[in-house]
Amino acid sequence: MSITRRELLQGAAIGGAGLVVGKVAFGGDATTTGDTALSGDVGKIAAERGLLDEDVIHAVKTFVAPGKPSMDSHLLFASGGHSGQILVMGVPSMKLMKVIAVFTPEPWQGHGYGADSSDLVMAAGTSAEGGAVSASRPKLGWGDTHHPALSETGGEYDGRWIYINDRANGRIAMVDLRDFKTKQIFDVPNLETSHGGCFVTQNSDYVHISTMQPTLTDRSKAESLITDYKNVMRGYSTFMAINQTTGRMEQERSFQIELPPYTQDLADSGKLVSDGYAFINSFNTEMAFGGNMEGRPPMEVGASKNDFDMMHIINWKLAEQVIKDGKFEMINGMRVIRLDVAVAEGVLHFVPEPKSPHGVDVSPDGNYLCVGGKLDPHVTIFGFDKILAAIESKDYEKLDEFGVPVLKFDSCVAGRVEVGLGPLHTQYDDKGYGYISLFLDSAVAKFSLGEPYFSGEEAFKLVDTLKVNYNVGHLVAMEGDTVKPDGKYLVALNKWSIDRFPVVGTLKPQNFQLIDLTGEKMELLSDTPIGIGEPHYVQSIRTERIKSWEVYPAGTNPLTMELDPNAVADGGQRVERTGTTVEAWMTVMRSQFMPDTLHVTKGDKVIVHLTNVEETPDATHGFAIPRYNINVSLDPGECATVEFIADAEGAFAMYCTEFCSALHLEMQGWMLVSV
Ligand code: K7E
Ligand code: CUA
């Protein structure tokens, strides 16, 4: 630990946030109470609450005092699993600040309940060309968020946008960090599913997403999956081009690289020396597809036979040139470099990796690729310099059955460290150490990298292990996958939480454990239950890098971030009828809707433009017509439009859903639908 009890007792300044422990609380009469060496009131309270000295130290290291938000030096952006959202939390407080609505309707933010700004985003995300959606159950009302990716400039987070993939449907979303709202959901052609292939290139030129379960290339021949798997199934590595002004993904400038039908899993972007490359782990190079009732081995057996699977090394800068040269095919609206072309042009190489690998994570200097093999107790550390040399000298072990050159394993490995059972994901600190999660051991292992961080005996060594509770998946060190990590803290994202929290039913929360990295040994600081979804990957960013707006400029439509032509100024109100369309321009402010009564005829199309004219941060109003399933949240300055057919007659209550003023309950109105 970085602070001794004596320092604490003396009231030393601790922690990155400059927390100072006052002498008053810890000094005083110097009587020792109970089991604790802490004196005075603190000792007394600690003894009464059954806290040990280290508990108190951990509490002091993580406590954020009321009114001092800057004491949370970092923010976490955690995936929400099949809740479909993103969770935003402070570090070290570990307090939940926000759930960003992404793939799943979210009533508090009015996401997916009638406002054009969210309905259009959600509708656009269910329209992939060639995509199949059941006509009887057409709504994609949820997603499975796994891998968030903050935008980067020069390999550092720039606080502009965050992208996240939908494991369930092969979609990707963009959240604008100016207002923390989802601006785009893109249903990627040729992807049925995705998993860990989501990352941003080091200058946010592209956000990458790949298939997990491969895609059937001819939808009309479902049974050919069984009879002809190798030929009809394909994976795709997708580079979605990012518009540098809006952050939106642009299909016309994007491209895909066709891959063998392995299961493409975690991936990472090259950085610095390896910029221009992408690395994708794969498993199931056996191409098993289950069929336990039909005499074939179940997936878990069929996919675990090989001692080595194949890391995909993709030269995407070269792929850009191949696209420029016109060597692509248009498949379902996407430019695709076919597998044989990718091989012939040198875009794709493989290197063997043991054994059913999961995470691949590129070190801050860009030279090391740390791979956790789920069924191998080592972290295998590839050297990018070695990989490049092997590619250049055509140092191949063989050609894969799809013709892809396979580099020699021994030529590409820089080091291997025995870390424990079930290694998955690696993060980095600012001192040349990697931290890898051990799923089976329920532990985190700390190991050293090679040159330029450590050399000789000191390189590639296991230096510390810390038990976590229980079943750790991902972990995140502060800015731990950028070119300049902060170190300081590590968060272990544990899947189970038995024994850690009061029992809250049969479905238990997961457990985020905060770990102090400032000392020689890792030290567990706190447990935090996660009661919303199942987080997978998390990224962390220095709080000061986020420059979110607090109020929209008056009349802003969040979709365009520009003045909405239908915004009204303070107090403006108007209703117009054209044929069977009734259009209203409504001002929303403390504490009324103007107008507050709408007269329409059954069957009319109703369009309401709502402008919240407030200029005070936090002065959010809601606009709900509950029986029409309309629920809009209007932040200060925001303009939104709702549109629907008034197909049920009656007097329908409208009301403001946010407690906005003393007369909030009076902020209501009527929509009168007559026959
Ligand atoms: Cu390991 Cu989806 Cu990154 Cu879960 S994944 S843990
Ligand atoms: Cu506006 Cu309550």
XYZ file of C-alpha atoms in Angstrom, residues 294-582:
289
model
C -27.234 -35.776 -34.289
C -24.124 -37.575 -33.108
C -21.695 -34.662 -33.482
C -19.762 -33.379 -30.497
C -21.270 -30.390 -28.688
C -19.620 -27.050 -29.530
C -17.606 -26.890 -26.326
C -15.922 -30.207 -27.161
C -15.651 -29.765 -30.909
C -14.183 -26.277 -30.559
C -11.518 -27.247 -27.989
C -9.616 -29.941 -29.880
C -6.785 -27.954 -31.425
C -3.758 -26.999 -29.373
C -3.503 -23.783 -31.330
C -6.011 -21.386 -32.793
C -5.133 -18.483 -35.092
C -4.517 -14.853 -34.294
C -5.504 -12.796 -37.326
C -3.030 -10.065 -38.227
C -4.702 -7.536 -40.493
C -2.829 -4.752 -42.248
C -5.727 -2.306 -42.613
C -3.663 0.479 -44.136
C -2.800 -1.956 -46.916
C -6.477 -2.930 -47.103
C -7.342 0.745 -47.724
C -5.036 0.636 -50.759
C -6.596 -2.610 -52.002
C -10.012 -0.939 -51.792
C -8.662 2.110 -53.637
C -7.388 -0.190 -56.361
C -10.939 -1.462 -56.778
C -10.192 -5.021 -55.712
C -13.391 -5.495 -53.757
C -16.909 -6.827 -54.213
C -20.051 -5.083 -53.105
C -21.931 -7.442 -50.777
C -25.168 -6.180 -49.237
C -24.044 -2.588 -49.663
C -20.600 -3.094 -48.141
C -17.248 -3.133 -49.938
C -15.715 -6.516 -49.176
C -12.169 -7.698 -49.839
C -12.654 -11.395 -50.502
C -10.517 -13.879 -48.617
C -8.401 -14.906 -51.614
C -7.705 -11.258 -52.469
C -6.806 -10.463 -48.844
C -4.295 -13.319 -48.900
C -2.862 -12.459 -52.319
C -2.443 -8.797 -51.375
C -0.782 -9.578 -48.028
C -3.576 -8.032 -45.966
C -4.098 -11.133 -43.800
C -1.667 -13.349 -41.895
C -2.144 -15.791 -39.059
C 0.030 -16.700 -36.109
C -0.812 -19.717 -33.939
C -1.973 -18.939 -30.430
C -2.649 -21.384 -27.611
C -5.358 -22.651 -26.791
C -8.903 -21.322 -27.251
C -7.640 -17.778 -26.655
C -9.815 -14.974 -25.403
C -8.218 -11.538 -24.992
C -5.532 -9.925 -27.122
C -4.319 -6.595 -25.769
C -1.674 -4.325 -27.248
C 0.847 -2.764 -24.839
C 1.195 1.035 -24.504
C 4.279 1.125 -26.756
C 2.420 -0.907 -29.367
C 4.979 -3.702 -29.517
C 3.568 -6.440 -27.272
C 0.387 -8.389 -27.865
C -0.653 -10.225 -24.727
C -2.915 -13.189 -25.358
C -4.780 -15.122 -22.697
C -5.536 -18.712 -23.699
C -8.564 -19.843 -21.716
C -7.259 -23.411 -21.589
C -3.580 -22.541 -21.145
C -2.053 -21.255 -17.878
C 0.241 -18.808 -19.668
C -0.042 -15.357 -21.030
C 1.615 -15.535 -24.439
C 3.338 -12.298 -25.356
C 3.910 -11.744 -29.058
C 6.370 -9.111 -30.265
C 5.106 -6.950 -33.094
C 8.698 -6.429 -34.283
C 9.030 -10.203 -34.530
C 5.704 -10.529 -36.343
C 6.737 -7.877 -38.876
C 10.081 -9.584 -39.463
C 8.323 -12.932 -39.951
C 5.905 -11.400 -42.447
C 8.723 -9.749 -44.365
C 10.872 -12.878 -44.548
C 7.852 -15.086 -45.271
C 8.760 -17.160 -42.233
C 5.736 -19.429 -42.640
C 4.963 -22.616 -40.810
C 2.361 -23.565 -43.414
C -0.589 -22.278 -45.336
C -3.894 -22.566 -43.556
C -6.569 -24.625 -45.360
C -7.967 -21.344 -46.697
C -4.542 -20.439 -48.056
C -3.737 -17.911 -45.331
C -0.003 -17.889 -44.489
C 0.639 -18.987 -40.904
C 3.706 -17.401 -39.316
C 5.960 -19.572 -37.154
C 4.871 -19.395 -33.532
C 8.418 -19.431 -32.159
C 9.473 -16.620 -34.468
C 6.757 -14.319 -33.153
C 6.752 -14.967 -29.399
C 8.660 -12.533 -27.201
C 7.870 -14.214 -23.913
C 5.512 -16.479 -22.023
C 4.602 -16.098 -18.375
C 2.844 -18.761 -16.333
C 0.175 -16.720 -14.592
C -2.509 -19.168 -13.446
C -5.701 -20.772 -14.657
C -8.087 -19.276 -17.154
C -6.236 -16.137 -18.289
C -8.510 -13.771 -20.213
C -7.920 -10.026 -20.495
C -4.846 -7.821 -20.038
C -4.535 -4.178 -19.017
C -1.433 -2.037 -18.554
C -0.111 0.517 -16.101
C 2.405 3.336 -16.532
C 5.364 1.260 -15.330
C 5.597 -1.576 -17.829
C 3.409 -4.099 -16.042
C 0.504 -6.038 -17.429
C -2.445 -7.200 -15.349
C -4.343 -10.236 -16.526
C -7.618 -11.632 -15.255
C -7.678 -15.319 -14.304
C -11.220 -16.572 -14.662
C -10.713 -20.037 -13.160
C -8.435 -18.918 -10.346
C -10.607 -15.881 -9.537
C -7.483 -13.775 -9.376
C -5.558 -10.998 -11.059
C -1.911 -11.598 -11.988
C 0.657 -8.838 -12.451
C 3.540 -9.514 -14.815
C 6.369 -7.552 -16.347
C 6.810 -6.786 -20.039
C 10.136 -6.860 -21.904
C 12.239 -4.066 -23.408
C 12.080 -1.096 -23.089
C 10.283 -1.617 -19.762
C 12.251 -4.517 -18.290
C 15.196 -6.548 -19.500
C 17.084 -9.704 -18.625
C 15.820 -11.525 -15.557
C 13.295 -8.821 -14.785
C 11.387 -9.202 -18.050
C 8.376 -11.481 -18.496
C 8.037 -12.364 -14.836
C 5.019 -12.948 -12.646
C 5.397 -10.401 -9.847
C 2.128 -10.469 -7.909
C -1.229 -12.197 -7.702
C -4.359 -10.978 -5.952
C -7.474 -13.045 -5.257
C -10.756 -11.479 -6.295
C -14.323 -12.576 -5.569
C -15.348 -14.304 -7.826
C -14.947 -15.296 -11.475
C -13.303 -12.269 -12.949
C -13.940 -11.491 -16.626
C -12.564 -8.204 -17.840
C -10.528 -5.753 -15.843
C -9.625 -2.157 -16.464
C -6.665 -0.068 -15.348
C -7.044 3.684 -15.605
C -6.626 4.600 -19.282
C -5.103 1.118 -19.351
C -5.282 0.503 -23.069
C -3.973 3.833 -24.318
C -0.400 4.796 -25.205
C -0.113 6.587 -21.840
C -1.822 4.606 -19.070
C -2.375 6.254 -15.692
C -1.984 3.164 -13.502
C -3.349 4.105 -10.048
C -6.391 1.849 -9.950
C -7.553 -1.410 -11.432
C -11.150 -2.579 -11.468
C -11.883 -6.306 -11.622
C -15.256 -7.100 -13.144
C -16.424 -10.203 -11.360
C -19.279 -12.294 -12.652
C -20.416 -13.711 -9.320
C -20.859 -12.065 -5.936
C -21.830 -14.834 -3.536
C -21.080 -13.893 0.087
C -20.320 -10.274 -0.782
C -23.668 -8.499 -0.509
C -27.008 -8.877 1.229
C -29.084 -11.431 -0.674
C -31.431 -9.678 -3.086
C -33.101 -12.635 -4.716
C -31.966 -15.430 -6.959
C -30.441 -13.167 -9.598
C -27.494 -11.558 -7.882
C -25.568 -8.445 -8.794
C -22.109 -8.684 -10.246
C -19.192 -7.243 -8.355
C -16.762 -4.512 -9.406
C -13.715 -4.678 -7.150
C -11.493 -1.627 -6.964
C -7.798 -2.393 -6.582
C -4.996 -0.010 -5.626
C -2.042 -0.207 -8.028
C 0.157 2.419 -6.426
C 2.026 0.040 -4.142
C 4.311 -2.828 -4.940
C 1.540 -5.281 -4.217
C -1.995 -4.942 -5.486
C -4.428 -4.122 -2.734
C -8.194 -4.578 -2.697
C -9.996 -1.339 -1.790
C -13.720 -1.835 -2.277
C -16.604 -3.951 -3.566
C -19.411 -2.441 -5.645
C -22.517 -4.373 -6.626
C -23.648 -3.873 -10.215
C -27.394 -4.296 -10.239
C -27.950 -3.313 -13.870
C -26.888 -5.797 -16.480
C -23.743 -7.838 -16.860
C -20.763 -5.682 -17.729
C -18.055 -7.139 -19.952
C -15.433 -4.657 -21.020
C -14.988 -1.231 -19.456
C -12.879 1.712 -20.487
C -11.786 4.412 -18.092
C -10.957 7.996 -18.879
C -9.546 10.868 -16.859
C -12.552 12.902 -15.711
C -11.053 16.158 -16.980
C -11.039 14.875 -20.561
C -14.854 14.889 -20.674
C -16.142 18.270 -21.809
C -19.861 17.610 -21.814
C -22.334 20.412 -22.331
C -24.620 21.203 -19.411
C -27.321 23.000 -21.378
C -28.166 22.844 -25.079
C -28.091 26.127 -26.991
C -31.802 27.107 -27.158
C -33.822 24.900 -29.502
C -31.169 22.252 -30.219
C -32.167 18.953 -31.757
C -29.826 16.369 -30.185
C -29.754 14.357 -33.405
C -28.131 17.188 -35.369
C -26.788 19.200 -32.418
C -28.075 22.207 -34.345
C -31.021 24.565 -34.015
C -34.186 22.669 -34.893
C -36.230 24.621 -37.491
C -39.347 23.777 -35.494
C -38.038 25.091 -32.176
C -40.140 27.865 -30.612
C -38.892 30.734 -28.503
C -39.939 31.375 -24.930
C -43.738 31.274 -24.727
C -44.327 30.645 -28.417
C -47.324 28.433 -29.104
C -49.183 27.527 -32.259
C -51.493 24.802 -33.595
C -52.246 24.323 -37.282
C -54.502 21.887 -39.067
C -53.840 20.796 -42.670
C -56.357 18.199 -43.830
C -56.163 15.394 -41.276
C -52.819 16.521 -39.845
C -52.687 18.548 -36.638
